[in-house]
């Protein structure tokens, strides 16, 4: 399992704690430092069954300053997330051909 994590985020830390309590030690990707590639994000979105725009953190300052009101393609939104990884909703747990956004954190348990 792969866990896209931001250690500064309380929800992300809480989801990771829940996984560890269940004995799960996922591969942790600190996506702010290890920014996913375009192909990786496409793959995660496919596993989530989401459009790129639906994975954006629209309350982030950078979103409001640079992207609010824009109508971009999925590919362009993915490029925006690569340029500004803070825009990626977190946490995300990926297991085989499925993924979930841990909002609320308990959602990650759906993949166990």
PDB file of C-alpha atoms in Angstrom:
ATOM      1  CA  UNK A   1       0.000   0.000   0.000  1.00  0.00           C
ATOM      2  CA  UNK A   2       1.109   3.526  -0.764  1.00  0.00           C
ATOM      3  CA  UNK A   3       0.144   6.414   1.517  1.00  0.00           C
ATOM      4  CA  UNK A   4       0.391   9.958   0.152  1.00  0.00           C
ATOM      5  CA  UNK A   5       1.104  11.885   3.330  1.00  0.00           C
ATOM      6  CA  UNK A   6       1.784  15.379   4.583  1.00  0.00           C
ATOM      7  CA  UNK A   7       3.160  15.103   8.122  1.00  0.00           C
ATOM      8  CA  UNK A   8       2.093  18.707   8.821  1.00  0.00           C
ATOM      9  CA  UNK A   9      -1.569  17.768   8.284  1.00  0.00           C
ATOM     10  CA  UNK A  10      -3.501  16.532  11.308  1.00  0.00           C
ATOM     11  CA  UNK A  11      -5.936  14.473   9.203  1.00  0.00           C
ATOM     12  CA  UNK A  12      -3.031  12.804   7.409  1.00  0.00           C
ATOM     13  CA  UNK A  13      -1.277  12.001  10.704  1.00  0.00           C
ATOM     14  CA  UNK A  14      -4.533  10.644  12.140  1.00  0.00           C
ATOM     15  CA  UNK A  15      -5.133   8.380   9.120  1.00  0.00           C
ATOM     16  CA  UNK A  16      -1.570   7.036   9.334  1.00  0.00           C
ATOM     17  CA  UNK A  17      -2.044   6.338  13.043  1.00  0.00           C
ATOM     18  CA  UNK A  18      -5.254   4.389  12.296  1.00  0.00           C
ATOM     19  CA  UNK A  19      -3.421   2.280   9.716  1.00  0.00           C
ATOM     20  CA  UNK A  20      -0.553   1.531  12.094  1.00  0.00           C
ATOM     21  CA  UNK A  21      -3.025   0.577  14.834  1.00  0.00           C
ATOM     22  CA  UNK A  22      -4.354  -2.049  12.387  1.00  0.00           C
ATOM     23  CA  UNK A  23      -0.826  -3.335  11.808  1.00  0.00           C
ATOM     24  CA  UNK A  24      -0.476  -1.730   8.378  1.00  0.00           C
ATOM     25  CA  UNK A  25       2.878  -0.172   7.494  1.00  0.00           C
ATOM     26  CA  UNK A  26       2.267   1.514   4.134  1.00  0.00           C
ATOM     27  CA  UNK A  27       4.939   2.933   1.875  1.00  0.00           C
ATOM     28  CA  UNK A  28       4.845   6.610   2.819  1.00  0.00           C
ATOM     29  CA  UNK A  29       5.157   9.210   0.087  1.00  0.00           C
ATOM     30  CA  UNK A  30       5.622  12.721   1.445  1.00  0.00           C
ATOM     31  CA  UNK A  31       4.184  14.184  -1.736  1.00  0.00           C
ATOM     32  CA  UNK A  32       5.247  17.755  -0.906  1.00  0.00           C
ATOM     33  CA  UNK A  33       8.903  16.606  -1.044  1.00  0.00           C
ATOM     34  CA  UNK A  34       8.491  13.639  -3.454  1.00  0.00           C
ATOM     35  CA  UNK A  35       6.134  15.248  -5.951  1.00  0.00           C
ATOM     36  CA  UNK A  36       4.229  12.620  -7.961  1.00  0.00           C
ATOM     37  CA  UNK A  37       4.678  12.556 -11.717  1.00  0.00           C
ATOM     38  CA  UNK A  38       1.892  13.278 -14.164  1.00  0.00           C
ATOM     39  CA  UNK A  39       1.507   9.538 -14.817  1.00  0.00           C
ATOM     40  CA  UNK A  40       1.389   8.748 -11.082  1.00  0.00           C
ATOM     41  CA  UNK A  41      -1.338  11.320 -10.496  1.00  0.00           C
ATOM     42  CA  UNK A  42      -3.324  10.027 -13.478  1.00  0.00           C
ATOM     43  CA  UNK A  43      -3.058   6.526 -12.032  1.00  0.00           C
ATOM     44  CA  UNK A  44      -4.168   7.653  -8.558  1.00  0.00           C
ATOM     45  CA  UNK A  45      -7.105   9.579 -10.020  1.00  0.00           C
ATOM     46  CA  UNK A  46      -8.173   6.536 -12.027  1.00  0.00           C
ATOM     47  CA  UNK A  47      -8.032   4.379  -8.879  1.00  0.00           C
ATOM     48  CA  UNK A  48     -10.003   7.007  -6.971  1.00  0.00           C
ATOM     49  CA  UNK A  49     -12.553   7.290  -9.771  1.00  0.00           C
ATOM     50  CA  UNK A  50     -12.205  11.078  -9.621  1.00  0.00           C
ATOM     51  CA  UNK A  51     -11.566  13.950 -11.970  1.00  0.00           C
ATOM     52  CA  UNK A  52      -8.410  15.950 -11.281  1.00  0.00           C
ATOM     53  CA  UNK A  53     -10.367  19.038 -10.262  1.00  0.00           C
ATOM     54  CA  UNK A  54     -12.117  17.016  -7.535  1.00  0.00           C
ATOM     55  CA  UNK A  55      -8.771  16.242  -5.877  1.00  0.00           C
ATOM     56  CA  UNK A  56      -7.865  19.913  -5.421  1.00  0.00           C
ATOM     57  CA  UNK A  57      -7.674  21.658  -2.068  1.00  0.00           C
ATOM     58  CA  UNK A  58      -9.662  24.709  -3.097  1.00  0.00           C
ATOM     59  CA  UNK A  59      -9.208  26.534   0.212  1.00  0.00           C
ATOM     60  CA  UNK A  60      -5.439  26.719  -0.210  1.00  0.00           C
ATOM     61  CA  UNK A  61      -4.118  30.247  -0.671  1.00  0.00           C
ATOM     62  CA  UNK A  62      -2.267  29.244  -3.846  1.00  0.00           C
ATOM     63  CA  UNK A  63      -5.500  27.903  -5.365  1.00  0.00           C
ATOM     64  CA  UNK A  64      -7.356  31.135  -4.636  1.00  0.00           C
ATOM     65  CA  UNK A  65      -4.498  33.246  -6.009  1.00  0.00           C
ATOM     66  CA  UNK A  66      -3.683  31.285  -9.168  1.00  0.00           C
ATOM     67  CA  UNK A  67      -6.525  28.960 -10.110  1.00  0.00           C
ATOM     68  CA  UNK A  68      -9.889  30.031  -8.684  1.00  0.00           C
ATOM     69  CA  UNK A  69     -12.471  30.396 -11.433  1.00  0.00           C
ATOM     70  CA  UNK A  70     -10.305  28.702 -14.065  1.00  0.00           C
ATOM     71  CA  UNK A  71     -11.715  25.976 -16.277  1.00  0.00           C
ATOM     72  CA  UNK A  72      -8.788  23.636 -16.940  1.00  0.00           C
ATOM     73  CA  UNK A  73      -8.577  20.157 -18.425  1.00  0.00           C
ATOM     74  CA  UNK A  74      -7.696  17.170 -16.227  1.00  0.00           C
ATOM     75  CA  UNK A  75      -4.181  17.248 -17.645  1.00  0.00           C
ATOM     76  CA  UNK A  76      -3.812  20.964 -16.827  1.00  0.00           C
ATOM     77  CA  UNK A  77      -5.106  20.434 -13.270  1.00  0.00           C
ATOM     78  CA  UNK A  78      -2.592  17.612 -12.828  1.00  0.00           C
ATOM     79  CA  UNK A  79       0.184  19.949 -13.997  1.00  0.00           C
ATOM     80  CA  UNK A  80      -1.059  22.527 -11.463  1.00  0.00           C
ATOM     81  CA  UNK A  81      -0.831  19.899  -8.688  1.00  0.00           C
ATOM     82  CA  UNK A  82       2.704  19.032  -9.765  1.00  0.00           C
ATOM     83  CA  UNK A  83       3.688  22.714  -9.753  1.00  0.00           C
ATOM     84  CA  UNK A  84       1.968  23.284  -6.389  1.00  0.00           C
ATOM     85  CA  UNK A  85       1.725  19.939  -4.544  1.00  0.00           C
ATOM     86  CA  UNK A  86      -0.072  21.634  -1.625  1.00  0.00           C
ATOM     87  CA  UNK A  87      -3.105  21.585  -3.920  1.00  0.00           C
ATOM     88  CA  UNK A  88      -3.378  17.778  -3.682  1.00  0.00           C
ATOM     89  CA  UNK A  89      -6.048  16.643  -1.229  1.00  0.00           C
ATOM     90  CA  UNK A  90      -4.646  14.464   1.501  1.00  0.00           C
ATOM     91  CA  UNK A  91      -4.175  11.838   2.679  1.00  0.00           C
ATOM     92  CA  UNK A  92      -4.561   9.269  -0.091  1.00  0.00           C
ATOM     93  CA  UNK A  93      -4.189   5.533   0.425  1.00  0.00           C
ATOM     94  CA  UNK A  94      -3.612   3.351  -2.640  1.00  0.00           C
ATOM     95  CA  UNK A  95      -3.986  -0.428  -2.520  1.00  0.00           C
ATOM     96  CA  UNK A  96      -3.630  -2.382  -5.742  1.00  0.00           C
ATOM     97  CA  UNK A  97      -6.307  -1.043  -8.127  1.00  0.00           C
ATOM     98  CA  UNK A  98      -8.206   1.074  -5.569  1.00  0.00           C
ATOM     99  CA  UNK A  99      -7.580   4.272  -3.671  1.00  0.00           C
ATOM    100  CA  UNK A 100      -9.369   6.467  -1.134  1.00  0.00           C
ATOM    101  CA  UNK A 101      -8.966   9.995   0.136  1.00  0.00           C
ATOM    102  CA  UNK A 102      -8.775   9.873   3.934  1.00  0.00           C
ATOM    103  CA  UNK A 103     -11.408  12.519   4.556  1.00  0.00           C
ATOM    104  CA  UNK A 104     -12.459  11.735   7.232  1.00  0.00           C
ATOM    105  CA  UNK A 105      -9.322   9.800   8.248  1.00  0.00           C
ATOM    106  CA  UNK A 106     -11.372   6.644   8.936  1.00  0.00           C
ATOM    107  CA  UNK A 107     -12.001   6.325   5.164  1.00  0.00           C
ATOM    108  CA  UNK A 108      -8.546   4.741   4.796  1.00  0.00           C
ATOM    109  CA  UNK A 109      -9.838   1.715   6.707  1.00  0.00           C
ATOM    110  CA  UNK A 110     -12.189   1.010   3.760  1.00  0.00           C
ATOM    111  CA  UNK A 111      -9.232  -0.473   1.857  1.00  0.00           C
ATOM    112  CA  UNK A 112      -8.213  -2.921   4.603  1.00  0.00           C
TER     113      UNK A 112
END
